[in-house]
């Protein structure tokens, strides 16, 4: 079923002004990215039009709360429920604390910026969107939807108290494919190939590319299709008088963090912990950065490409949460990688592939991870470096496994993972895609 949506906020605001699209006044919009790893606010001044113009006015992040179990990982999903049986943690993360610990600092920082504008902008004039991503989708599974809805009710009440009363305000979980993935697709295609004909752009428009986005909890894949047919994941978008139909799909728990946490709790065929078999050979388990609520490594890193335990786990994880991979045999577009995918490919020097072959990504992972922990001098203090090998095995499996890999039929479909230099030094974000789609008239 085709959907052409996400315009409600712009339409609501423009009802107040009987002007043409060319004369549409700017709208102040605050987007709160409520991810599992933290909560961040971005305030924009947006001028709607065929190709809307968005100016970032201010940004801020919710402060870490020292002494808490998730001091540096304090997403609003923790306030739906805090698993693990620690009564003090459960009391700390009660829903009523989400406002004073997370949201109020964001509202106050934004109001200070609004008051300093010339002329000042009332908080009630700002359209605020609190959009929760995969962390809250997972919280709905663990805690139940009523617990998630309760957190949203508390946040809405706090917004009203803070004077954020615009009729267009929303607090909700966004859909992984039709929203988060779709918006990331729009942003990547706008910046990388100028697919929507940005006025005065330095490069001419090129055909759109598909995206594979790997987050902490979910994976999104979005790519252009000729027509919708009976595709249940088809959606039609229109920006700057360009109409595009895409396939947009998402899988929860296929993100790198969710995989790694599941790996830590997995037992091998002999009933003993096996996660260390995915860590670089010789890594000292005493330096394991760990994952809150999940077992630490039971032994030193023992990666061995000939031992099937690590690879078998990755295949099983993908099979459990993806099932049948998408069929890309009829897709002619190239694909680019976003999110955590770029960091993992970059860790092994394979941003632009190839995925397979003697010099491919899989070969690079096997060579680096069996070589030993000493090849990464920072490994004892860097959590990201420690996780490179389990992430590398996982991404290699996700992209090119002969049975479950996304690009199993044609590895050459994957072009590269996008980094700042590919998009004029900018950071790619689903937020930019949301703004472009929502305010395009």
Coordinates of C-alpha atoms in Angstrom, one line a residue:
X1 CA 0.0 0.0 0.0
X2 CA 1.4 3.3 -1.0
X3 CA 1.7 6.0 1.6
X4 CA 2.5 9.7 1.0
X5 CA 2.5 11.1 4.5
X6 CA 4.5 13.0 7.1
X7 CA 3.1 16.4 6.0
X8 CA 0.7 16.9 8.9
X9 CA 2.8 19.3 10.8
X10 CA 3.6 21.5 7.9
X11 CA 0.0 21.5 6.7
X12 CA -1.3 22.4 10.2
X13 CA 1.1 25.3 10.5
X14 CA 0.4 26.7 7.1
X15 CA -3.4 26.8 7.7
X16 CA -2.7 29.8 9.8
X17 CA -1.3 31.8 6.8
X18 CA -3.3 32.2 3.6
X19 CA -0.2 32.6 1.5
X20 CA 1.3 30.9 -1.4
X21 CA 4.0 28.2 -1.0
X22 CA 6.6 30.7 -2.2
X23 CA 5.6 33.1 0.6
X24 CA 5.3 30.5 3.3
X25 CA 6.7 31.9 6.6
X26 CA 9.4 30.0 8.5
X27 CA 8.4 27.4 11.1
X28 CA 10.4 26.7 14.3
X29 CA 10.6 22.9 14.7
X30 CA 12.4 21.0 17.5
X31 CA 13.2 17.4 16.9
X32 CA 14.1 15.3 19.9
X33 CA 16.0 12.1 18.9
X34 CA 15.1 9.8 21.7
X35 CA 17.4 6.9 21.1
X36 CA 18.4 4.1 23.4
X37 CA 21.9 5.7 23.8
X38 CA 20.7 9.1 24.8
X39 CA 18.3 12.0 24.1
X40 CA 19.2 15.0 22.0
X41 CA 17.3 18.0 20.8
X42 CA 17.8 19.8 17.5
X43 CA 16.0 23.2 17.0
X44 CA 15.5 24.2 13.3
X45 CA 14.1 27.2 11.5
X46 CA 12.4 25.7 8.5
X47 CA 11.1 27.6 5.4
X48 CA 8.6 25.3 3.6
X49 CA 8.7 25.1 -0.1
X50 CA 9.1 22.7 -3.0
X51 CA 12.6 22.2 -1.6
X52 CA 12.4 23.4 2.0
X53 CA 15.3 25.1 3.6
X54 CA 16.3 24.1 7.2
X55 CA 18.6 26.1 9.4
X56 CA 19.9 24.5 12.6
X57 CA 19.4 27.1 15.3
X58 CA 20.5 25.1 18.4
X59 CA 21.2 21.7 19.7
X60 CA 21.6 20.1 23.2
X61 CA 21.9 16.7 24.8
X62 CA 20.3 15.5 28.0
X63 CA 23.0 15.4 30.7
X64 CA 24.4 12.2 32.0
X65 CA 23.3 11.4 35.6
X66 CA 26.4 10.3 37.5
X67 CA 26.2 7.1 39.6
X68 CA 23.4 5.4 37.7
X69 CA 23.7 2.0 36.0
X70 CA 23.3 3.7 32.5
X71 CA 25.2 6.8 33.2
X72 CA 26.4 7.1 29.6
X73 CA 23.5 5.3 28.0
X74 CA 20.5 7.1 29.4
X75 CA 17.7 6.8 26.8
X76 CA 14.1 7.3 27.7
X77 CA 13.5 3.6 27.2
X78 CA 15.0 3.0 30.6
X79 CA 12.1 4.9 32.2
X80 CA 9.6 2.4 30.8
X81 CA 11.1 -0.3 33.0
X82 CA 14.6 -1.2 34.1
X83 CA 15.2 -5.0 33.8
X84 CA 17.7 -6.8 36.0
X85 CA 16.1 -6.9 39.4
X86 CA 18.0 -4.0 41.0
X87 CA 15.4 -2.3 43.2
X88 CA 17.4 0.9 43.5
X89 CA 17.8 1.1 39.7
X90 CA 14.1 0.4 39.1
X91 CA 13.2 3.2 41.6
X92 CA 15.6 5.6 40.0
X93 CA 14.2 5.0 36.5
X94 CA 10.6 5.4 37.5
X95 CA 8.6 7.0 34.7
X96 CA 8.0 10.2 36.7
X97 CA 11.8 10.9 36.7
X98 CA 12.1 11.1 32.9
X99 CA 11.2 14.8 33.0
X100 CA 13.6 16.1 35.6
X101 CA 16.5 13.9 34.6
X102 CA 16.1 14.0 30.8
X103 CA 13.5 16.2 29.2
X104 CA 13.4 19.4 31.4
X105 CA 17.1 20.2 30.7
X106 CA 16.4 20.0 27.0
X107 CA 13.3 22.3 27.3
X108 CA 15.1 24.9 29.4
X109 CA 18.1 25.0 27.1
X110 CA 15.8 25.5 24.1
X111 CA 13.8 28.2 25.8
X112 CA 16.9 30.2 26.6
X113 CA 17.8 30.1 22.9
X114 CA 14.3 31.1 21.8
X115 CA 14.3 34.1 24.1
X116 CA 17.6 35.2 22.7
X117 CA 16.4 35.3 19.1
X118 CA 15.4 38.5 17.5
X119 CA 12.5 38.8 17.8
X120 CA 12.1 36.2 20.6
X121 CA 10.0 33.1 19.8
X122 CA 7.4 31.9 22.3
X123 CA 7.8 28.2 23.3
X124 CA 4.2 27.7 22.2
X125 CA 5.1 28.6 18.6
X126 CA 7.6 25.8 18.3
X127 CA 6.4 22.5 16.8
X128 CA 8.1 19.8 19.0
X129 CA 8.5 16.2 17.9
X130 CA 9.8 13.7 20.4
X131 CA 10.6 10.7 18.2
X132 CA 11.7 7.6 19.9
X133 CA 13.6 5.0 17.9
X134 CA 14.4 1.3 18.3
X135 CA 15.1 1.5 22.0
X136 CA 11.4 2.2 22.7
X137 CA 10.3 -0.4 20.2
X138 CA 12.4 -2.9 22.3
X139 CA 10.9 -1.4 25.5
X140 CA 7.4 -2.2 24.2
X141 CA 8.4 -5.8 23.9
X142 CA 10.2 -6.0 27.3
X143 CA 8.0 -3.7 29.4
X144 CA 4.7 -3.8 27.5
X145 CA 3.1 -1.1 25.5
X146 CA 1.2 0.4 28.5
X147 CA 4.5 1.2 30.2
X148 CA 5.8 2.9 27.1
X149 CA 2.6 4.9 26.7
X150 CA 2.9 6.0 30.3
X151 CA 6.3 7.4 29.7
X152 CA 5.0 9.4 26.8
X153 CA 2.1 10.6 28.9
X154 CA 4.5 11.9 31.5
X155 CA 6.6 13.6 28.9
X156 CA 3.6 15.3 27.3
X157 CA 2.6 16.6 30.8
X158 CA 6.0 18.0 31.3
X159 CA 6.0 19.7 28.0
X160 CA 2.7 21.5 28.8
X161 CA 4.2 22.7 32.1
X162 CA 7.2 24.0 30.2
X163 CA 4.9 26.0 27.9
X164 CA 5.3 23.7 24.9
X165 CA 1.7 23.6 23.9
X166 CA 1.7 23.8 20.0
X167 CA -1.1 21.8 18.5
X168 CA 1.4 20.0 16.2
X169 CA 3.5 18.5 19.0
X170 CA 4.0 14.8 19.1
X171 CA 5.6 12.2 21.5
X172 CA 5.7 8.8 20.0
X173 CA 7.7 5.9 18.7
X174 CA 8.5 6.1 15.0
X175 CA 8.3 3.1 12.6
X176 CA 11.6 1.6 11.7
X177 CA 11.2 1.2 8.0
X178 CA 8.4 3.6 6.8
X179 CA 9.8 6.4 8.9
X180 CA 13.3 6.1 10.4
X181 CA 14.7 4.2 7.4
X182 CA 12.8 6.2 4.9
X183 CA 14.0 9.5 6.3
X184 CA 17.6 8.2 6.3
X185 CA 17.2 7.2 2.7
X186 CA 15.9 10.7 1.8
X187 CA 18.8 12.4 3.6
X188 CA 21.5 10.1 2.0
X189 CA 20.1 10.5 -1.5
X190 CA 19.8 14.3 -1.0
X191 CA 23.4 14.7 0.1
X192 CA 25.1 11.9 -1.9
X193 CA 23.5 12.0 -5.3
X194 CA 21.3 15.1 -5.1
X195 CA 18.3 12.9 -6.1
X196 CA 15.7 15.6 -5.3
X197 CA 17.3 18.4 -7.3
X198 CA 18.4 20.8 -4.6
X199 CA 18.4 24.3 -5.9
X200 CA 21.9 25.7 -6.6
X201 CA 23.5 22.3 -5.7
X202 CA 27.1 21.9 -6.8
X203 CA 26.4 18.5 -8.4
X204 CA 23.8 17.4 -10.9
X205 CA 21.1 15.0 -9.8
X206 CA 21.9 11.3 -10.2
X207 CA 19.8 8.1 -9.9
X208 CA 18.9 7.3 -6.2
X209 CA 20.8 4.7 -4.3
X210 CA 19.5 2.2 -1.8
X211 CA 20.6 2.2 1.8
X212 CA 21.5 -0.4 4.5
X213 CA 21.4 1.3 7.9
X214 CA 22.8 -0.6 10.9
X215 CA 21.9 0.9 14.3
X216 CA 22.3 -0.3 17.8
X217 CA 19.0 -2.2 17.9
X218 CA 17.7 -2.3 14.4
X219 CA 18.6 -2.6 10.7
X220 CA 16.8 -0.7 7.9
X221 CA 17.0 -1.3 4.2
X222 CA 15.3 1.1 1.7
X223 CA 15.7 1.1 -2.0
X224 CA 13.9 2.4 -5.1
X225 CA 11.5 0.2 -7.0
X226 CA 9.8 0.7 -10.4
X227 CA 6.3 0.2 -9.1
X228 CA 4.6 -1.0 -5.9
X229 CA 2.7 -4.0 -7.2
X230 CA 1.8 -6.0 -4.2
X231 CA 4.8 -5.0 -2.2
X232 CA 3.6 -4.5 1.4
X233 CA 6.6 -2.4 2.2
X234 CA 6.2 0.1 -0.7
X235 CA 5.8 3.8 0.0
X236 CA 5.7 6.7 -2.3
X237 CA 7.4 10.0 -1.5
X238 CA 7.3 13.4 -3.3
X239 CA 9.9 16.1 -2.8
X240 CA 10.6 19.1 -5.0
X241 CA 8.1 17.7 -7.6
X242 CA 10.0 14.4 -7.8
X243 CA 7.9 11.3 -7.1
X244 CA 9.8 8.2 -6.0
X245 CA 8.5 4.7 -4.9
X246 CA 10.7 2.7 -2.6
X247 CA 10.7 -0.5 -0.6
X248 CA 11.3 0.4 3.1
X249 CA 11.8 -2.4 5.6
X250 CA 13.2 -2.7 9.2
X251 CA 14.1 -5.5 11.6
X252 CA 14.3 -5.0 15.3
X253 CA 17.2 -6.7 17.2
X254 CA 19.4 -6.9 14.2
X255 CA 21.5 -3.9 15.3
X256 CA 25.0 -4.3 16.5
X257 CA 24.4 -3.7 20.2
X258 CA 21.5 -6.1 20.4
X259 CA 23.5 -8.8 18.6
X260 CA 26.5 -8.3 20.9
X261 CA 24.3 -8.5 24.0
X262 CA 22.7 -11.7 22.8
X263 CA 26.1 -13.0 22.0
X264 CA 27.3 -12.5 25.6
X265 CA 24.4 -14.6 26.9
X266 CA 24.8 -17.4 24.4
X267 CA 26.1 -20.8 25.3
X268 CA 28.0 -23.0 22.8
X269 CA 27.1 -26.6 21.9
X270 CA 28.9 -27.8 25.0
X271 CA 26.8 -25.6 27.3
X272 CA 29.6 -23.2 28.1
X273 CA 29.9 -19.4 27.3
X274 CA 31.3 -18.9 23.8
X275 CA 31.3 -15.1 23.3
X276 CA 35.1 -14.8 23.7
X277 CA 35.5 -16.8 20.5
X278 CA 34.3 -13.7 18.6
X279 CA 36.8 -11.3 20.3
X280 CA 40.2 -10.7 18.9
X281 CA 42.7 -13.4 19.8
X282 CA 44.6 -12.7 23.1
X283 CA 42.3 -9.9 24.3
X284 CA 42.5 -9.9 28.2
X285 CA 39.0 -10.5 29.6
X286 CA 39.9 -8.3 32.6
X287 CA 39.7 -5.3 30.3
X288 CA 36.3 -6.1 28.9
X289 CA 34.2 -2.9 28.7
X290 CA 31.1 -5.1 29.1
X291 CA 27.4 -4.4 28.4
X292 CA 25.2 -3.4 31.4
X293 CA 23.0 -6.3 32.4
X294 CA 24.8 -9.0 30.4
X295 CA 27.6 -11.4 31.3
X296 CA 31.3 -10.3 30.9
X297 CA 33.6 -12.4 28.8
X298 CA 34.3 -15.8 30.5
X299 CA 37.7 -16.2 28.9
X300 CA 40.3 -14.3 26.9
X301 CA 39.6 -13.5 23.3
X302 CA 40.1 -16.6 21.1
X303 CA 39.0 -15.7 17.6
X304 CA 39.7 -18.5 15.1
X305 CA 38.2 -18.3 11.6
X306 CA 38.3 -22.1 11.5
X307 CA 36.1 -22.5 14.6
X308 CA 32.5 -22.3 13.6
X309 CA 31.0 -21.2 17.0
X310 CA 31.2 -17.4 16.3
X311 CA 29.9 -17.6 12.7
X312 CA 27.2 -20.0 13.6
X313 CA 25.9 -17.7 16.2
X314 CA 25.7 -14.8 13.8
X315 CA 23.8 -16.9 11.2
X316 CA 21.4 -18.0 13.9
X317 CA 20.8 -14.5 15.1
X318 CA 20.1 -13.2 11.6
X319 CA 17.8 -16.1 10.9
X320 CA 15.9 -15.6 14.1
X321 CA 15.2 -11.9 13.6
X322 CA 15.2 -11.4 9.8
X323 CA 14.0 -14.8 8.5
X324 CA 14.1 -14.7 4.7
X325 CA 16.4 -11.9 3.5
X326 CA 15.1 -9.4 1.0
X327 CA 15.3 -10.4 -2.7
X328 CA 17.3 -7.8 -4.5
X329 CA 17.7 -9.7 -7.8
X330 CA 15.5 -7.2 -9.6
X331 CA 17.0 -4.1 -8.0
X332 CA 19.3 -2.2 -10.3
X333 CA 20.3 0.6 -7.8
X334 CA 23.6 0.5 -6.0
X335 CA 23.6 0.5 -2.1
X336 CA 25.4 2.6 0.4
X337 CA 25.9 1.8 4.1
X338 CA 24.9 4.1 7.0
X339 CA 25.0 4.2 10.8
X340 CA 27.2 1.7 12.6
X341 CA 28.0 -0.1 9.4
X342 CA 30.5 2.6 8.4
X343 CA 32.4 2.3 11.6
X344 CA 32.8 -1.4 11.4
X345 CA 33.8 -1.4 7.7
X346 CA 36.3 1.4 8.5
X347 CA 37.8 -0.5 11.4
X348 CA 39.0 -3.1 8.8
X349 CA 39.8 -0.6 6.0
X350 CA 37.0 -1.6 3.8
X351 CA 34.6 1.4 3.5
X352 CA 34.3 0.7 -0.2
X353 CA 34.4 -3.0 -0.1
X354 CA 34.7 -5.4 -1.7
X355 CA 32.6 -7.6 0.6
X356 CA 34.0 -11.0 -0.7
X357 CA 37.2 -12.3 -2.2
X358 CA 40.8 -12.5 -1.1
X359 CA 40.9 -8.8 -0.4
X360 CA 37.3 -8.5 0.7
X361 CA 35.8 -7.5 4.0
X362 CA 35.4 -11.0 5.3
X363 CA 39.0 -11.8 4.6
X364 CA 40.1 -8.6 6.3
X365 CA 38.1 -9.4 9.5
X366 CA 39.6 -13.0 9.6
X367 CA 43.1 -11.7 9.1
X368 CA 43.0 -8.9 11.7
X369 CA 41.1 -10.8 14.4
X370 CA 43.3 -13.8 14.4
X371 CA 46.5 -11.7 14.3
X372 CA 46.1 -10.7 18.0
X373 CA 45.0 -7.9 20.3
X374 CA 48.4 -6.2 20.0
X375 CA 47.5 -5.0 16.5
X376 CA 45.1 -2.5 18.3
X377 CA 47.2 -0.7 20.9
X378 CA 44.1 1.1 22.2
X379 CA 42.1 -2.0 22.7
X380 CA 42.3 -2.1 26.5
X381 CA 40.7 1.3 26.9
X382 CA 38.4 1.6 23.9
X383 CA 35.1 -0.2 24.0
X384 CA 34.6 0.4 20.3
X385 CA 37.9 -1.2 19.4
X386 CA 37.2 -4.2 21.7
X387 CA 33.9 -4.7 19.8
X388 CA 35.5 -4.5 16.3
X389 CA 35.8 -8.3 15.8
X390 CA 32.4 -9.4 16.9
X391 CA 30.9 -6.5 14.9
X392 CA 33.1 -7.4 11.9
X393 CA 32.0 -11.0 11.9
X394 CA 28.4 -10.0 12.3
X395 CA 28.4 -7.4 9.5
X396 CA 30.2 -9.7 7.1
X397 CA 27.5 -12.3 7.8
X398 CA 24.7 -9.8 7.5
X399 CA 25.9 -8.6 4.1
X400 CA 27.4 -11.6 2.4
X401 CA 26.5 -14.9 4.0
X402 CA 25.7 -17.3 1.2
X403 CA 22.3 -18.1 2.7
X404 CA 21.3 -15.1 4.8
X405 CA 23.4 -12.2 3.5
X406 CA 21.5 -9.2 2.1
X407 CA 23.9 -9.1 -0.9
X408 CA 24.3 -12.9 -1.1
X409 CA 23.3 -13.0 -4.8
X410 CA 25.3 -10.0 -6.0
X411 CA 27.9 -8.6 -3.6
X412 CA 28.8 -5.9 -6.1
X413 CA 25.5 -4.2 -5.4
X414 CA 27.1 -2.7 -2.3
X415 CA 29.0 0.4 -3.3
X416 CA 30.4 1.9 -0.1
X417 CA 29.6 3.1 3.4
X418 CA 29.1 6.9 3.4
X419 CA 31.4 9.1 5.5
X420 CA 31.6 12.9 5.8
X421 CA 33.8 13.4 2.8
X422 CA 31.2 11.7 0.6
X423 CA 28.5 14.2 1.5
X424 CA 30.4 17.5 1.7
X425 CA 31.6 17.1 5.2
X426 CA 28.1 16.8 6.6
X427 CA 26.6 14.3 9.1
X428 CA 23.9 12.2 7.8
X429 CA 20.7 12.0 9.9
X430 CA 17.1 10.8 9.6
X431 CA 16.1 14.1 11.1
X432 CA 17.2 16.0 7.9
X433 CA 15.3 13.5 5.8
X434 CA 12.2 14.0 8.0
X435 CA 12.4 17.8 7.6
X436 CA 12.9 17.6 3.9
X437 CA 9.8 15.3 3.4
X438 CA 7.5 17.0 5.9
X439 CA 8.0 20.6 4.8
X440 CA 8.2 20.0 1.0
X441 CA 5.1 21.6 -0.6

